[in-house]
XYZ file of N, CA and C in Angstrom:
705
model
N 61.536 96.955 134.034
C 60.189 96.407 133.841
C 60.023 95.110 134.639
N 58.560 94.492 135.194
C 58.471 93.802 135.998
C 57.717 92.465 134.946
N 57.732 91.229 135.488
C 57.177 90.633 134.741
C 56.062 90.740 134.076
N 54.983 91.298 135.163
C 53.475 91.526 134.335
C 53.769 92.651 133.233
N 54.149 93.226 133.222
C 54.462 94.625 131.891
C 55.042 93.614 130.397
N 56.307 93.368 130.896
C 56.637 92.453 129.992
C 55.699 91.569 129.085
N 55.154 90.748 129.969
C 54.262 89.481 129.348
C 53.199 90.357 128.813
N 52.492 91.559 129.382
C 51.271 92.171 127.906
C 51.907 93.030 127.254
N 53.463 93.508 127.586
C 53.927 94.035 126.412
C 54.071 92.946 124.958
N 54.635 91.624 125.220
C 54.691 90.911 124.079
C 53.648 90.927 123.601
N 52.148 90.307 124.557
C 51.376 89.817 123.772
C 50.679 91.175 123.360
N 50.802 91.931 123.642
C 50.574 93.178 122.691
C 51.100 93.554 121.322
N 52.030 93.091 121.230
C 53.710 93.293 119.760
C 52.655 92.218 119.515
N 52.444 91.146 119.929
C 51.666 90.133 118.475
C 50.887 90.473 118.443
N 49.470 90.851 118.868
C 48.807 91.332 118.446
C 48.450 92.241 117.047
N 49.564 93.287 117.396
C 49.540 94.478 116.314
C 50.322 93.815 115.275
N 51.219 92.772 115.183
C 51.819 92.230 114.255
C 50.674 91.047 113.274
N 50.193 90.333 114.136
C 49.134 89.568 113.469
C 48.386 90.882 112.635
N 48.089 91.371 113.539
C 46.489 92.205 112.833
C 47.548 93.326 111.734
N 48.720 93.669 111.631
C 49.061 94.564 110.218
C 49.324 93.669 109.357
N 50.311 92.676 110.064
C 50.067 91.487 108.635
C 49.363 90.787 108.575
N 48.588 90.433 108.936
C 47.396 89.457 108.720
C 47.639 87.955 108.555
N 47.837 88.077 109.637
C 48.115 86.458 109.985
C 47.402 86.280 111.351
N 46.511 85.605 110.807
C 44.898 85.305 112.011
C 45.364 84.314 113.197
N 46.643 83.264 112.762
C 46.704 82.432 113.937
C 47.592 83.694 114.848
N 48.344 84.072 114.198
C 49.414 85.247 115.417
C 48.238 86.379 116.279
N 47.604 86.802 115.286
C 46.534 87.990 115.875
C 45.581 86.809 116.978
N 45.317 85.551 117.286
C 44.533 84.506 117.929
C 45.289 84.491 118.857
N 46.309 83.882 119.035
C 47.507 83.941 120.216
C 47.858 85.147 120.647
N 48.201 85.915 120.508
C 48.067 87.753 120.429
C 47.061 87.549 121.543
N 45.968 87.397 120.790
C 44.467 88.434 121.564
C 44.318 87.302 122.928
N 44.522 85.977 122.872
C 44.272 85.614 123.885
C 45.346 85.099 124.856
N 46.075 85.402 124.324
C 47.603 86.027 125.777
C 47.179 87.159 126.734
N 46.803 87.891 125.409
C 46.658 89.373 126.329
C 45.779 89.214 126.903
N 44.692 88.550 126.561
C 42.816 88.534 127.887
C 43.712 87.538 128.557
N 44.449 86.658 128.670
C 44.929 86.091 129.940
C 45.783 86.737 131.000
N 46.556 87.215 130.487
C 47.648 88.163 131.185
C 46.986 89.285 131.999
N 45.944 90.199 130.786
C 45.101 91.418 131.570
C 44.286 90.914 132.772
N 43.633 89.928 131.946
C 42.568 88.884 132.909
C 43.569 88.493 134.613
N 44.520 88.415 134.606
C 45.092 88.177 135.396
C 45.744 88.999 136.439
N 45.988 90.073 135.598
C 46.720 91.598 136.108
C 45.472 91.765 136.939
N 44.410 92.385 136.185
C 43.239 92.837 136.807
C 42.746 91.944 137.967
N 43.016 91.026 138.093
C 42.683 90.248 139.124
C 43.346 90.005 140.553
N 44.753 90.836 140.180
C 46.183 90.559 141.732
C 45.360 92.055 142.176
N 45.536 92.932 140.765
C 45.137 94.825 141.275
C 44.095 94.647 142.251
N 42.703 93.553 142.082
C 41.564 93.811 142.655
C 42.153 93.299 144.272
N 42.775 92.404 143.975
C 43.355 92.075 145.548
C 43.577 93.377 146.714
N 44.373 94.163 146.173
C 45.102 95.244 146.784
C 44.246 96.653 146.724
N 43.484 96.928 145.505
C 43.059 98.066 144.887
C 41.926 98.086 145.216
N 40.761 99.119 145.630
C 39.467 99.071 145.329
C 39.341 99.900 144.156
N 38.206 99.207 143.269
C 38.079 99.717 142.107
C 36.959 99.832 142.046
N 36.346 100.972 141.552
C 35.171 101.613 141.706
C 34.071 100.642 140.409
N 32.714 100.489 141.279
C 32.161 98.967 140.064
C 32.390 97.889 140.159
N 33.433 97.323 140.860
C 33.774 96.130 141.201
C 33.394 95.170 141.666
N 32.628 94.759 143.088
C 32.443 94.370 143.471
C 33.002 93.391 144.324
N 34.137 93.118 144.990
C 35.081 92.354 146.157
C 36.090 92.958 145.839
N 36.400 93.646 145.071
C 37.569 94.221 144.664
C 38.315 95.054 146.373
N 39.948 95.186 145.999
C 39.798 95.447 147.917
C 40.115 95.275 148.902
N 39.799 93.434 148.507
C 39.844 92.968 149.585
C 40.391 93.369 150.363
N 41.689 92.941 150.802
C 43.004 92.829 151.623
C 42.934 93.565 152.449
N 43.146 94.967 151.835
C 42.426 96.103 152.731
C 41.134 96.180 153.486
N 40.299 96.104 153.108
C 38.978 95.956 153.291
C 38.837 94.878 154.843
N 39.704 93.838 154.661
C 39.243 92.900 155.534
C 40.500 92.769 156.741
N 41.519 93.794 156.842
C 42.743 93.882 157.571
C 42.326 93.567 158.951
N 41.385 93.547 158.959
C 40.756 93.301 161.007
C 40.888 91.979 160.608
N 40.215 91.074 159.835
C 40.192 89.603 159.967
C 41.678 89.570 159.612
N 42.422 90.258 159.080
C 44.125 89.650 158.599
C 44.353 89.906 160.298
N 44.713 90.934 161.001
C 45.233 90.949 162.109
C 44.735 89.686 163.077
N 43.616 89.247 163.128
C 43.140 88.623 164.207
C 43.773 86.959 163.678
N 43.877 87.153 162.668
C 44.510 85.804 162.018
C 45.770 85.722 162.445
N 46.386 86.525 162.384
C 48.018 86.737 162.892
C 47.914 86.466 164.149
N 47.139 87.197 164.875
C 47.206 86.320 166.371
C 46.708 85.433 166.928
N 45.512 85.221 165.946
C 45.444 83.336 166.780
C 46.517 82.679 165.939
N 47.321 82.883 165.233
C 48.350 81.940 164.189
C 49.383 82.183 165.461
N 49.991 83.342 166.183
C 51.300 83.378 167.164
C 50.662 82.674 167.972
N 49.715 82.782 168.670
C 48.842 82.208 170.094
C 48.780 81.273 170.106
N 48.611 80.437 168.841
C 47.372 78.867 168.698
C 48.577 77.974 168.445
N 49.688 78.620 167.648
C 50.836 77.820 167.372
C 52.325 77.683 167.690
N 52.193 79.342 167.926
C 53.779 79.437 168.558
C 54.030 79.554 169.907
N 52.947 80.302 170.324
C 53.297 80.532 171.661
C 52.275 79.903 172.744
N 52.335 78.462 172.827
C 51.513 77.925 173.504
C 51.912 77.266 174.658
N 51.307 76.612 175.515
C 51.697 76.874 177.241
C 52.931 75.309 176.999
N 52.031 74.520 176.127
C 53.509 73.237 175.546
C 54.418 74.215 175.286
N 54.630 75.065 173.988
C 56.276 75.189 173.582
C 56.545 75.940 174.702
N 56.068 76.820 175.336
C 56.841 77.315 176.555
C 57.297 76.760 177.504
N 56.724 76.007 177.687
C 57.282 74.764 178.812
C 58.307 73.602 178.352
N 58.294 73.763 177.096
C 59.261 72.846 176.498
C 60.652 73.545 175.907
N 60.650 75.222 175.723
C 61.575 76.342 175.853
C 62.448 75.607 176.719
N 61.498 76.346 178.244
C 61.982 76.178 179.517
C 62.712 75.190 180.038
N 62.002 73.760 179.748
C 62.661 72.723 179.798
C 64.329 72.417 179.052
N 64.132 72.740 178.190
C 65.450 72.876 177.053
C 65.184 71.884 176.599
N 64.107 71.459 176.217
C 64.020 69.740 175.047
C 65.306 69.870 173.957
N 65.519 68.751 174.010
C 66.488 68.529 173.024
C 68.138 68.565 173.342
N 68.016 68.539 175.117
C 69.528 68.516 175.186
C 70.087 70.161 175.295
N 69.134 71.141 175.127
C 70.317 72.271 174.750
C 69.447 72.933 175.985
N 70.502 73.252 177.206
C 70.393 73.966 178.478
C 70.130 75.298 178.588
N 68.942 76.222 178.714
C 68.734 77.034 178.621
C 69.104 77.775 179.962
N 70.657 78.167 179.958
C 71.284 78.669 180.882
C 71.109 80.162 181.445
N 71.017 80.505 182.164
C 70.682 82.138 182.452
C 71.862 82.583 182.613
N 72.151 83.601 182.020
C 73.917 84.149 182.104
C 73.359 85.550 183.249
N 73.283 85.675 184.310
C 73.091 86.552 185.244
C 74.576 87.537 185.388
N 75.557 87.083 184.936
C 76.734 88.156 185.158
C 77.028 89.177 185.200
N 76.597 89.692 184.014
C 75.909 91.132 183.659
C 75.099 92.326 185.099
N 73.945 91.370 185.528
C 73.531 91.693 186.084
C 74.388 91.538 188.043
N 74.630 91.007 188.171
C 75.878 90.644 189.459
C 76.322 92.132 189.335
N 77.368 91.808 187.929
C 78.452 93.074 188.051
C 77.690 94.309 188.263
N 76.444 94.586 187.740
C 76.408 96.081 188.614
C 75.213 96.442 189.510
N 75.116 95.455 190.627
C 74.636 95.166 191.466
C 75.715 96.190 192.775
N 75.068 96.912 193.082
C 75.534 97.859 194.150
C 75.408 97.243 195.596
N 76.392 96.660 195.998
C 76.720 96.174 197.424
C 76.916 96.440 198.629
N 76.864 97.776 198.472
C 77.626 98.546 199.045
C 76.805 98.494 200.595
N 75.186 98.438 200.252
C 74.702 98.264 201.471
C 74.034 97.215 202.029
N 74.658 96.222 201.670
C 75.452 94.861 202.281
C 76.104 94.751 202.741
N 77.397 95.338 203.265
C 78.467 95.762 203.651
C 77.803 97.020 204.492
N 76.738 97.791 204.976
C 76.637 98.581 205.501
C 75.971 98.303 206.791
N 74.938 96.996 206.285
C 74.188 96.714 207.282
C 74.791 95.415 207.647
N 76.018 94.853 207.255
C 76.975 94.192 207.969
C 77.543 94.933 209.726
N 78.008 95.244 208.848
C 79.142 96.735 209.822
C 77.455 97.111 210.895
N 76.308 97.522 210.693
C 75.395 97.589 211.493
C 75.178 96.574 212.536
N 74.894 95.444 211.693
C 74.854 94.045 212.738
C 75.990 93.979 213.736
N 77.189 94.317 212.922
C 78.452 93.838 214.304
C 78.116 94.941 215.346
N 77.888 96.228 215.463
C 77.993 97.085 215.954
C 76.919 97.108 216.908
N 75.390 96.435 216.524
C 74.449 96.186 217.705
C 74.927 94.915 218.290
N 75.836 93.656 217.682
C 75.609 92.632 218.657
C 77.080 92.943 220.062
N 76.812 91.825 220.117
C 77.826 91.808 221.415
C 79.341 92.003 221.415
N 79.403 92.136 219.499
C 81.158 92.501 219.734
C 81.078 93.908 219.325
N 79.989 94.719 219.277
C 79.996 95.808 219.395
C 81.242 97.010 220.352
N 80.822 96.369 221.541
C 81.727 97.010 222.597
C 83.456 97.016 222.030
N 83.667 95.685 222.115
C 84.979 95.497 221.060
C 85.259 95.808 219.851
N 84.842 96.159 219.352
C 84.872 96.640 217.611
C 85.275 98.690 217.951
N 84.302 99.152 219.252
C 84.527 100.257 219.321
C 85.859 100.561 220.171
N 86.306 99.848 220.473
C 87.663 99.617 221.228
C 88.853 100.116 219.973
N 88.491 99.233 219.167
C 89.781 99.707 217.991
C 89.248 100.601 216.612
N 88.718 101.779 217.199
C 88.136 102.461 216.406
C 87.218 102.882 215.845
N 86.020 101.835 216.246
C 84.572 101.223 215.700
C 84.317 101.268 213.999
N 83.654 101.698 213.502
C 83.198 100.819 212.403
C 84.151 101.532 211.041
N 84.989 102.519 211.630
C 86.098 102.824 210.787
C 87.280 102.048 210.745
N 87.182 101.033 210.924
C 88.615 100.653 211.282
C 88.109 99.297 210.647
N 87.103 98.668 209.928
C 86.788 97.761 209.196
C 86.330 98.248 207.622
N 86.022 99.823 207.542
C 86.330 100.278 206.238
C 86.572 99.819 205.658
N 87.808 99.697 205.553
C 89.016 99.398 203.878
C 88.561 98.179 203.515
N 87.656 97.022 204.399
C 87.221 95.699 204.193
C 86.128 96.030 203.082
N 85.766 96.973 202.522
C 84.610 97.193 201.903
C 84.388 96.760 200.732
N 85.489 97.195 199.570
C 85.672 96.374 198.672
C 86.170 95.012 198.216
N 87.121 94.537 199.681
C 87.189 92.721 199.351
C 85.970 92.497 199.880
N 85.173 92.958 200.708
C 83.660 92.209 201.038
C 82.730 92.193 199.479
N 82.830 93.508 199.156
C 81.882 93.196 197.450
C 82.518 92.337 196.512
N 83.705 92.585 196.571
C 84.193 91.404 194.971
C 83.792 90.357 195.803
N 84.439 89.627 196.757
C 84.082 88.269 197.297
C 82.671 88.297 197.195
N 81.450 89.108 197.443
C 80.461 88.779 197.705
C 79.781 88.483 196.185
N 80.399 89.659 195.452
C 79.897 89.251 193.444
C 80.348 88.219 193.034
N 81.890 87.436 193.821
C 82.151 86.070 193.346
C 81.686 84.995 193.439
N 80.895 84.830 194.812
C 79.939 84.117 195.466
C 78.391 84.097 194.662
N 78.250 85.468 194.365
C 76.976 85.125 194.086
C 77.235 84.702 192.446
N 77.974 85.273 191.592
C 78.288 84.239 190.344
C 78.402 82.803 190.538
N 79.200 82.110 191.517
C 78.938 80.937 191.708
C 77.951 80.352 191.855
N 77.024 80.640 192.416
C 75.958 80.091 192.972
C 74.669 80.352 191.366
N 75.047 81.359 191.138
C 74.235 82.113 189.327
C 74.322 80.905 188.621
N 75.712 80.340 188.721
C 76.242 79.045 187.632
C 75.929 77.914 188.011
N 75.293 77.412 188.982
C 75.445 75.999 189.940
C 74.022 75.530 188.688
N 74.046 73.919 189.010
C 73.076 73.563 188.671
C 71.799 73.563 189.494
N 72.389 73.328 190.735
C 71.181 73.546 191.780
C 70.347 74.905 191.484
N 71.058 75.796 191.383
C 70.186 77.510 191.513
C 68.976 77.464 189.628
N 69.937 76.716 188.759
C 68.830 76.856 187.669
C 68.144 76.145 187.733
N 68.075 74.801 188.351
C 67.233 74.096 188.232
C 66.158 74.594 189.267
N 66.292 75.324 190.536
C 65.471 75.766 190.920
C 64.529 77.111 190.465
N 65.295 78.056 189.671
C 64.820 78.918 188.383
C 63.944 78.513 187.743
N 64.089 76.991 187.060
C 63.473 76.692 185.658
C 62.400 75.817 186.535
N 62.313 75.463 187.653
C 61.220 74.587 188.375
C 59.763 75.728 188.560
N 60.518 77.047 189.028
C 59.776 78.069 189.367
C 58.814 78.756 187.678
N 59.944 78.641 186.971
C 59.366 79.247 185.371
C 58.422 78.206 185.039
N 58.367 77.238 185.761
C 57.544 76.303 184.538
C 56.147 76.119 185.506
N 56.092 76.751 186.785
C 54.537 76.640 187.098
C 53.711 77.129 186.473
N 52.379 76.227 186.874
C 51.196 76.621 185.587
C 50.883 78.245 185.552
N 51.263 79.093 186.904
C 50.440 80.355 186.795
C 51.623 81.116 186.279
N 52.992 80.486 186.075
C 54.065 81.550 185.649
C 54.062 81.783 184.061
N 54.034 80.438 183.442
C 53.749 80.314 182.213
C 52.388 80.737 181.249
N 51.101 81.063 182.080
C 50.174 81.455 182.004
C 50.338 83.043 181.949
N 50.930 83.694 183.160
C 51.167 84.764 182.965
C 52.292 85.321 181.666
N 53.083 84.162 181.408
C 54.074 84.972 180.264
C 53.615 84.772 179.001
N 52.469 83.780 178.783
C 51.429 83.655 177.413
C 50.529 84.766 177.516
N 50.123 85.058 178.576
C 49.366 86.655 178.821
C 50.290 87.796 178.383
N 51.293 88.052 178.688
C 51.984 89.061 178.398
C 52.243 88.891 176.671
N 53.085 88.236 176.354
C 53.032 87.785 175.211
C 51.863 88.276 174.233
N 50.518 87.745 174.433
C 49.537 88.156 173.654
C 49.263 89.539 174.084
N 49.590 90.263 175.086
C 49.338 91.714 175.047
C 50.633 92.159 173.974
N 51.988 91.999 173.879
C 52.688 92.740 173.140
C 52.063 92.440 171.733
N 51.822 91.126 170.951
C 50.886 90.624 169.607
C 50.091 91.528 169.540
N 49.162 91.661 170.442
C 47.765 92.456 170.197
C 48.150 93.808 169.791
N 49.268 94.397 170.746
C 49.891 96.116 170.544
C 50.647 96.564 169.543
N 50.977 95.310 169.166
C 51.559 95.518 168.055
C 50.602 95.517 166.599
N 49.589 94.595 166.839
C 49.257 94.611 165.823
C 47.806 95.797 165.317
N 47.647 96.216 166.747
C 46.873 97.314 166.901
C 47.300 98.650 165.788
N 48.607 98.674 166.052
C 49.658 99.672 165.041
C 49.400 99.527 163.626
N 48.476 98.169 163.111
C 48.554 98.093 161.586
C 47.600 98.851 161.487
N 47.619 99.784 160.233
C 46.780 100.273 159.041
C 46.146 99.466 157.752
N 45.142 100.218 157.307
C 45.096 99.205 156.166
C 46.082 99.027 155.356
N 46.734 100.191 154.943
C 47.946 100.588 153.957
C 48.961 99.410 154.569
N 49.410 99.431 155.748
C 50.145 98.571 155.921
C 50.092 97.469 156.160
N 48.950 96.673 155.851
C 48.565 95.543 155.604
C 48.653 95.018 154.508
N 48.265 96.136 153.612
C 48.409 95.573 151.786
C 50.168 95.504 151.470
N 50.657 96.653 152.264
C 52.532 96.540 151.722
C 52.632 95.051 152.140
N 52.355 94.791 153.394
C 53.224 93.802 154.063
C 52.557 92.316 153.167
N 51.528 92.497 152.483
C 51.221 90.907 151.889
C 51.464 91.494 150.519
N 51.607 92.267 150.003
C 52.431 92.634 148.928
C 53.809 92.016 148.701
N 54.666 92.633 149.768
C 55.881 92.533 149.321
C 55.902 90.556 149.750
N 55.220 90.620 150.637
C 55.304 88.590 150.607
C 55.279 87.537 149.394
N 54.243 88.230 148.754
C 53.707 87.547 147.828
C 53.706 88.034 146.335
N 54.522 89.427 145.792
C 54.643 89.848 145.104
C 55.166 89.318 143.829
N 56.608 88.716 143.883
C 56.382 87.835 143.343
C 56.043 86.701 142.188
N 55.314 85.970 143.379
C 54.777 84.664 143.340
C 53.301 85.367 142.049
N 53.146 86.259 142.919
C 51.840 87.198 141.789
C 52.158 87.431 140.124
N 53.335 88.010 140.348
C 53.842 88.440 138.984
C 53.704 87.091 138.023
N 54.260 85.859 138.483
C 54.317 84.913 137.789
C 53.343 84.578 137.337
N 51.740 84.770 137.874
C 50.185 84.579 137.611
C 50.463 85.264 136.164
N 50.676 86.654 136.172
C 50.602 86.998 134.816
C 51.001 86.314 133.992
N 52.350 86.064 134.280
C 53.029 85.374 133.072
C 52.621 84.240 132.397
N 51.893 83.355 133.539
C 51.272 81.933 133.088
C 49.613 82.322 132.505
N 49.181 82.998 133.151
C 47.951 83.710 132.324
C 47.931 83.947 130.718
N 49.300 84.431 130.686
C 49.763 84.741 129.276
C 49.937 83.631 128.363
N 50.992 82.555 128.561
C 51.262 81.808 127.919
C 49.839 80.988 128.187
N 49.418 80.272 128.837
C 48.196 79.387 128.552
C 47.419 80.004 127.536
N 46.889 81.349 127.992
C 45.950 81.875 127.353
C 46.871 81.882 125.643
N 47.790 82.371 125.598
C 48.086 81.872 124.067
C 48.171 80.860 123.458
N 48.667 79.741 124.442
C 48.214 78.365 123.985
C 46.852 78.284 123.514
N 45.885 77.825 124.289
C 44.851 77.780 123.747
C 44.585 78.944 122.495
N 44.756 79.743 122.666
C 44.418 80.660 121.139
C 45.396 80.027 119.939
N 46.772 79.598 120.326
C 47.038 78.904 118.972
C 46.194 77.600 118.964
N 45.325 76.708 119.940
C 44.725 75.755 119.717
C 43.307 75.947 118.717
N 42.770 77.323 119.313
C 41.879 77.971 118.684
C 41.622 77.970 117.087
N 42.945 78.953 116.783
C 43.694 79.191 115.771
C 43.474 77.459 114.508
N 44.016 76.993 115.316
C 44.684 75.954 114.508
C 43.423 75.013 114.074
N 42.467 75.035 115.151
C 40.972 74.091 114.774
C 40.448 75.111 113.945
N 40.203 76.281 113.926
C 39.522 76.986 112.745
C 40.233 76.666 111.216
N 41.366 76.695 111.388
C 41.856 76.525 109.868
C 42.115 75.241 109.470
């Protein structure tokens, strides 16, 4: 059982206990626990529920276009704005937003780098000589110390400070950062295109669920307070 069940299950047990034994302050606290608690239940349900007669009852559902558009001026307006991106980029705070390119090096196919090497020697002028001792077979086997050396080189240069700082000079122009707040709000928008109403009510449901339940509970006890206050000025 969840809290709201609980809290009008009690004030239900007093109820029926006041009113068989007859004791008017218990049946007072009783009756107005329960109009607080119900009063309260009925009031999270109308959130989520349309209820036929109601009148705003619904909502949530009802108004999921204004929830979505809220969600994205809330990512747009606050998180993802052309400051924090530029201040990402920057690495405020001391912490170097390093590009680990290694990954990408290692399977970087070289091979025709090494092809249009072997091309160049072969049109320039040591051409003639190169075909003397075999021509461009006879520098073969150089193929793979030319790629590791050449993936070692270019990792070095991946790691230098010079190469990121020229990276992060390039990321932080106004039309680069413009374009990645553009992109950005296209994935927000596509994504949020995907909501339903249904899945609008789960998702502020389960947020706030809860925090809701506890409404009952305090619905309950006030509302019995005052009914023992009730109670107690009548007699």
């Amino acid at each position: 059982m969840n809290k709201s069940v609980i809290t009008n299950l009690i004030a239900a047990i007093l109820v029926a206990v006041g009113y068989l034994f007859a004791q008017p302050i218990l049946l007072t606290v009783g009756l107005f626990a329960l109009s607080g608690a119900v009063t309260n239940w009925l009031a999270i349900h109308m959130l989520f529920e349309k209820v036929p007669g109601l009148y705003g009852s619904g909502v949530i559902p009802s108004r999921f276009e204004e929830f979505k558009s809220a969600i994205a001026n809330l990512m747009m307006k606050q998180f993802f704005t052309e400051e924090n991106i530029d201040r990402f980029l920057s690495g405020e705070g001391g912490v170097e937003k390093q590009l680990n390119l290694q990954p990408v090096i290692d399977k970087i196919d070289l091979s025709p780098a090494f092809d249009a090497l072997v091309k160049t020697v072969e049109q320039s002028s040591l051409g003639g000589m190169l075909a003397m001792f075999g021509g461009s077979e006879a520098i073969t086997p150089l193929r793979e110390p030319f790629i590791e050396k050449m993936k070692t080189s270019l990792s070095e240069i991946a790691q230098s400070d010079d190469f990121y700082a020229l990276v992060k000079a390039e990321l932080e122009q106004p039309d680069m950062i413009a374009d990645m707040r553009a992109k950005v709000e296209e994935i927000v928008t596509q994504r949020l295109n995907e909501l339903t109403p249904q899945l609008v009510k789960e998702i502020v449901q389960e947020m706030i669920r809860e925090h809701l339940g506890w409404l009952v509970v305090w619905g309950g006890v006030f509302g019995g307070l005052i009914g023992l206050a009730a109670a107690l000025i009548q007699a």
